[in-house]
């Protein structure tokens, strides 16, 4: 089992797109992982954006590859650019859910340089139970009868006519 405490939470400072390699666009990311200087990570993850808070496996840490074997992350040239680590997907962290090759995003309350959480962060119970959005008619409303639809249409026409006259 890989020790995910070797990984760091980081924020993407800038992204530069590179030439395609095997049909994939490579993104050269400058990532602040809480050290004195940001590191460069080259990725093909489609969901990285400026300001994204991600989990980084810096060079020297150990990851699990697609075959399930442990592998040491090393500084290496990817697409002609030196990469000093890699962005983690949920499978690398042992989290349930999430797609392979998609960089995990963590909430802003995780400090830079900190170890990632041991499980996928979920919204808190209190926050999810309190709804700030107004209630809207949904898909599961009972269907209106023909008379009710006619009455509603007449009311809308009258309201539109009144708004035009005003």
mmCIF file of C-alpha atoms in Angstrom:
data_model
loop_
_atom_site.group_PDB
_atom_site.id
_atom_site.type_symbol
_atom_site.label_atom_id
_atom_site.label_comp_id
_atom_site.label_asym_id
_atom_site.label_seq_id
_atom_site.Cartn_x
_atom_site.Cartn_y
_atom_site.Cartn_z
ATOM 1 C CA UNK A 1 0.000 0.000 0.000
ATOM 2 C CA UNK A 2 1.296 3.441 -0.932
ATOM 3 C CA UNK A 3 1.781 6.099 1.724
ATOM 4 C CA UNK A 4 -0.246 9.065 0.455
ATOM 5 C CA UNK A 5 1.276 11.290 3.156
ATOM 6 C CA UNK A 6 4.190 11.666 0.687
ATOM 7 C CA UNK A 7 1.827 13.574 -1.610
ATOM 8 C CA UNK A 8 1.046 17.286 -1.306
ATOM 9 C CA UNK A 9 -1.994 19.465 -1.828
ATOM 10 C CA UNK A 10 -1.087 22.154 -4.338
ATOM 11 C CA UNK A 11 -2.672 24.946 -6.332
ATOM 12 C CA UNK A 12 -2.129 25.442 -10.054
ATOM 13 C CA UNK A 13 -0.603 28.866 -10.620
ATOM 14 C CA UNK A 14 -0.404 28.797 -14.416
ATOM 15 C CA UNK A 15 -0.995 26.473 -17.357
ATOM 16 C CA UNK A 16 0.661 26.458 -20.748
ATOM 17 C CA UNK A 17 -0.494 24.075 -23.472
ATOM 18 C CA UNK A 18 2.218 22.146 -25.272
ATOM 19 C CA UNK A 19 2.333 20.214 -28.511
ATOM 20 C CA UNK A 20 0.287 17.055 -28.858
ATOM 21 C CA UNK A 21 1.834 13.740 -27.924
ATOM 22 C CA UNK A 22 -0.023 10.735 -29.298
ATOM 23 C CA UNK A 23 -3.133 12.819 -29.921
ATOM 24 C CA UNK A 24 -3.263 14.288 -26.400
ATOM 25 C CA UNK A 25 -2.641 17.919 -25.550
ATOM 26 C CA UNK A 26 -0.040 18.197 -22.805
ATOM 27 C CA UNK A 27 -0.428 20.923 -20.189
ATOM 28 C CA UNK A 28 2.636 22.387 -18.516
ATOM 29 C CA UNK A 29 1.490 23.420 -15.046
ATOM 30 C CA UNK A 30 3.281 25.551 -12.496
ATOM 31 C CA UNK A 31 2.087 24.181 -9.136
ATOM 32 C CA UNK A 32 2.609 25.657 -5.668
ATOM 33 C CA UNK A 33 2.873 22.752 -3.201
ATOM 34 C CA UNK A 34 3.859 24.881 -0.222
ATOM 35 C CA UNK A 35 7.612 24.772 -0.843
ATOM 36 C CA UNK A 36 9.720 27.866 -1.506
ATOM 37 C CA UNK A 37 9.472 27.483 -5.307
ATOM 38 C CA UNK A 38 6.613 26.172 -7.438
ATOM 39 C CA UNK A 39 7.254 22.930 -9.311
ATOM 40 C CA UNK A 40 6.532 22.124 -12.950
ATOM 41 C CA UNK A 41 4.198 19.212 -13.659
ATOM 42 C CA UNK A 42 3.335 18.077 -17.188
ATOM 43 C CA UNK A 43 -0.068 16.404 -17.481
ATOM 44 C CA UNK A 44 -2.724 15.400 -19.981
ATOM 45 C CA UNK A 45 -5.534 15.612 -17.397
ATOM 46 C CA UNK A 46 -8.464 17.402 -19.057
ATOM 47 C CA UNK A 47 -9.858 19.067 -15.924
ATOM 48 C CA UNK A 48 -6.938 21.211 -14.720
ATOM 49 C CA UNK A 49 -7.537 24.976 -14.583
ATOM 50 C CA UNK A 50 -5.733 27.977 -13.128
ATOM 51 C CA UNK A 51 -6.440 28.072 -9.402
ATOM 52 C CA UNK A 52 -7.424 24.389 -9.166
ATOM 53 C CA UNK A 53 -6.458 22.783 -5.857
ATOM 54 C CA UNK A 54 -5.007 19.384 -6.741
ATOM 55 C CA UNK A 55 -3.011 16.530 -5.195
ATOM 56 C CA UNK A 56 0.573 16.207 -6.445
ATOM 57 C CA UNK A 57 2.921 13.223 -6.153
ATOM 58 C CA UNK A 58 6.282 15.043 -6.170
ATOM 59 C CA UNK A 59 9.467 13.409 -7.407
ATOM 60 C CA UNK A 60 10.756 10.935 -4.833
ATOM 61 C CA UNK A 61 7.299 9.734 -3.800
ATOM 62 C CA UNK A 62 5.800 6.335 -4.650
ATOM 63 C CA UNK A 63 2.641 5.703 -6.674
ATOM 64 C CA UNK A 64 0.654 2.658 -7.820
ATOM 65 C CA UNK A 65 0.712 2.320 -11.632
ATOM 66 C CA UNK A 66 -2.052 0.905 -13.859
ATOM 67 C CA UNK A 67 -0.776 -2.664 -13.345
ATOM 68 C CA UNK A 68 -1.031 -2.284 -9.555
ATOM 69 C CA UNK A 69 2.737 -2.140 -9.010
ATOM 70 C CA UNK A 70 4.541 0.433 -6.877
ATOM 71 C CA UNK A 71 6.597 2.909 -8.864
ATOM 72 C CA UNK A 72 8.887 5.757 -7.780
ATOM 73 C CA UNK A 73 8.069 9.198 -9.251
ATOM 74 C CA UNK A 74 11.184 10.726 -10.784
ATOM 75 C CA UNK A 75 12.022 13.961 -12.567
ATOM 76 C CA UNK A 76 11.576 13.158 -16.221
ATOM 77 C CA UNK A 77 11.179 14.868 -19.565
ATOM 78 C CA UNK A 78 7.599 14.747 -20.860
ATOM 79 C CA UNK A 79 7.051 16.252 -24.298
ATOM 80 C CA UNK A 80 10.435 17.949 -24.059
ATOM 81 C CA UNK A 81 9.660 19.643 -20.719
ATOM 82 C CA UNK A 82 11.077 18.523 -17.368
ATOM 83 C CA UNK A 83 8.266 17.362 -15.026
ATOM 84 C CA UNK A 84 8.974 17.279 -11.266
ATOM 85 C CA UNK A 85 5.972 15.193 -10.249
ATOM 86 C CA UNK A 86 2.527 14.121 -11.330
ATOM 87 C CA UNK A 87 -1.068 15.039 -10.579
ATOM 88 C CA UNK A 88 -2.952 12.265 -8.795
ATOM 89 C CA UNK A 89 -6.249 10.749 -9.854
ATOM 90 C CA UNK A 90 -8.651 9.140 -7.386
ATOM 91 C CA UNK A 91 -7.398 5.617 -8.163
ATOM 92 C CA UNK A 92 -3.829 6.595 -7.196
ATOM 93 C CA UNK A 93 -5.122 7.870 -3.843
ATOM 94 C CA UNK A 94 -7.248 4.780 -3.204
ATOM 95 C CA UNK A 95 -10.474 6.816 -3.269
ATOM 96 C CA UNK A 96 -13.740 5.341 -4.506
ATOM 97 C CA UNK A 97 -15.268 7.015 -7.550
ATOM 98 C CA UNK A 98 -13.574 9.347 -9.981
ATOM 99 C CA UNK A 99 -12.163 8.571 -13.395
ATOM 100 C CA UNK A 100 -8.661 7.428 -14.257
ATOM 101 C CA UNK A 101 -6.550 10.196 -15.755
ATOM 102 C CA UNK A 102 -8.657 12.979 -14.227
ATOM 103 C CA UNK A 103 -6.812 15.041 -11.623
ATOM 104 C CA UNK A 104 -8.567 15.045 -8.240
ATOM 105 C CA UNK A 105 -9.765 18.388 -6.946
ATOM 106 C CA UNK A 106 -9.810 19.126 -3.225
ATOM 107 C CA UNK A 107 -11.663 21.942 -1.446
ATOM 108 C CA UNK A 108 -9.887 25.217 -0.692
ATOM 109 C CA UNK A 109 -9.862 24.497 3.062
ATOM 110 C CA UNK A 110 -6.968 22.017 2.578
ATOM 111 C CA UNK A 111 -3.717 23.959 3.115
ATOM 112 C CA UNK A 112 -0.927 23.991 0.536
ATOM 113 C CA UNK A 113 1.724 21.345 1.172
ATOM 114 C CA UNK A 114 -0.549 19.301 3.430
ATOM 115 C CA UNK A 115 -1.093 15.584 2.895
ATOM 116 C CA UNK A 116 -4.299 14.790 0.983
ATOM 117 C CA UNK A 117 -7.329 13.368 2.800
ATOM 118 C CA UNK A 118 -7.534 9.578 3.073
ATOM 119 C CA UNK A 119 -10.972 9.546 1.415
ATOM 120 C CA UNK A 120 -12.744 11.698 -1.135
ATOM 121 C CA UNK A 121 -13.965 14.929 0.518
ATOM 122 C CA UNK A 122 -17.757 15.160 0.670
ATOM 123 C CA UNK A 123 -19.963 18.169 1.438
ATOM 124 C CA UNK A 124 -20.788 18.435 5.122
ATOM 125 C CA UNK A 125 -24.199 17.240 6.275
ATOM 126 C CA UNK A 126 -25.181 20.673 7.641
ATOM 127 C CA UNK A 127 -24.336 22.430 4.380
ATOM 128 C CA UNK A 128 -26.242 19.958 2.216
ATOM 129 C CA UNK A 129 -29.378 20.028 4.366
ATOM 130 C CA UNK A 130 -29.705 23.825 4.165
ATOM 131 C CA UNK A 131 -30.812 24.908 0.717
ATOM 132 C CA UNK A 132 -30.093 28.493 -0.311
ATOM 133 C CA UNK A 133 -31.505 28.106 -3.827
ATOM 134 C CA UNK A 134 -35.155 28.966 -4.386
ATOM 135 C CA UNK A 135 -37.457 26.030 -4.973
ATOM 136 C CA UNK A 136 -38.274 25.622 -8.661
ATOM 137 C CA UNK A 137 -40.822 23.493 -10.432
ATOM 138 C CA UNK A 138 -39.162 20.199 -11.141
ATOM 139 C CA UNK A 139 -39.599 17.310 -13.483
ATOM 140 C CA UNK A 140 -41.747 15.420 -11.018
ATOM 141 C CA UNK A 141 -44.664 17.826 -10.880
ATOM 142 C CA UNK A 142 -48.066 16.336 -11.723
ATOM 143 C CA UNK A 143 -49.196 17.047 -15.279
ATOM 144 C CA UNK A 144 -51.749 19.793 -15.798
ATOM 145 C CA UNK A 145 -55.098 19.054 -17.347
ATOM 146 C CA UNK A 146 -56.052 20.634 -20.665
ATOM 147 C CA UNK A 147 -58.255 23.206 -18.917
ATOM 148 C CA UNK A 148 -55.474 24.104 -16.457
ATOM 149 C CA UNK A 149 -52.982 24.562 -19.325
ATOM 150 C CA UNK A 150 -55.439 26.838 -21.180
ATOM 151 C CA UNK A 151 -56.036 28.893 -18.037
ATOM 152 C CA UNK A 152 -52.278 29.195 -17.391
ATOM 153 C CA UNK A 153 -51.628 30.258 -21.003
ATOM 154 C CA UNK A 154 -54.410 32.879 -20.784
ATOM 155 C CA UNK A 155 -52.894 34.238 -17.540
ATOM 156 C CA UNK A 156 -49.438 34.466 -19.169
ATOM 157 C CA UNK A 157 -50.892 36.290 -22.215
ATOM 158 C CA UNK A 158 -52.741 38.731 -19.941
ATOM 159 C CA UNK A 159 -49.598 39.374 -17.876
ATOM 160 C CA UNK A 160 -47.557 39.929 -21.049
ATOM 161 C CA UNK A 161 -50.197 42.292 -22.460
ATOM 162 C CA UNK A 162 -50.290 44.230 -19.173
ATOM 163 C CA UNK A 163 -46.504 44.504 -19.136
ATOM 164 C CA UNK A 164 -46.514 45.798 -22.715
ATOM 165 C CA UNK A 165 -49.163 48.415 -21.899
ATOM 166 C CA UNK A 166 -47.232 49.685 -18.879
#
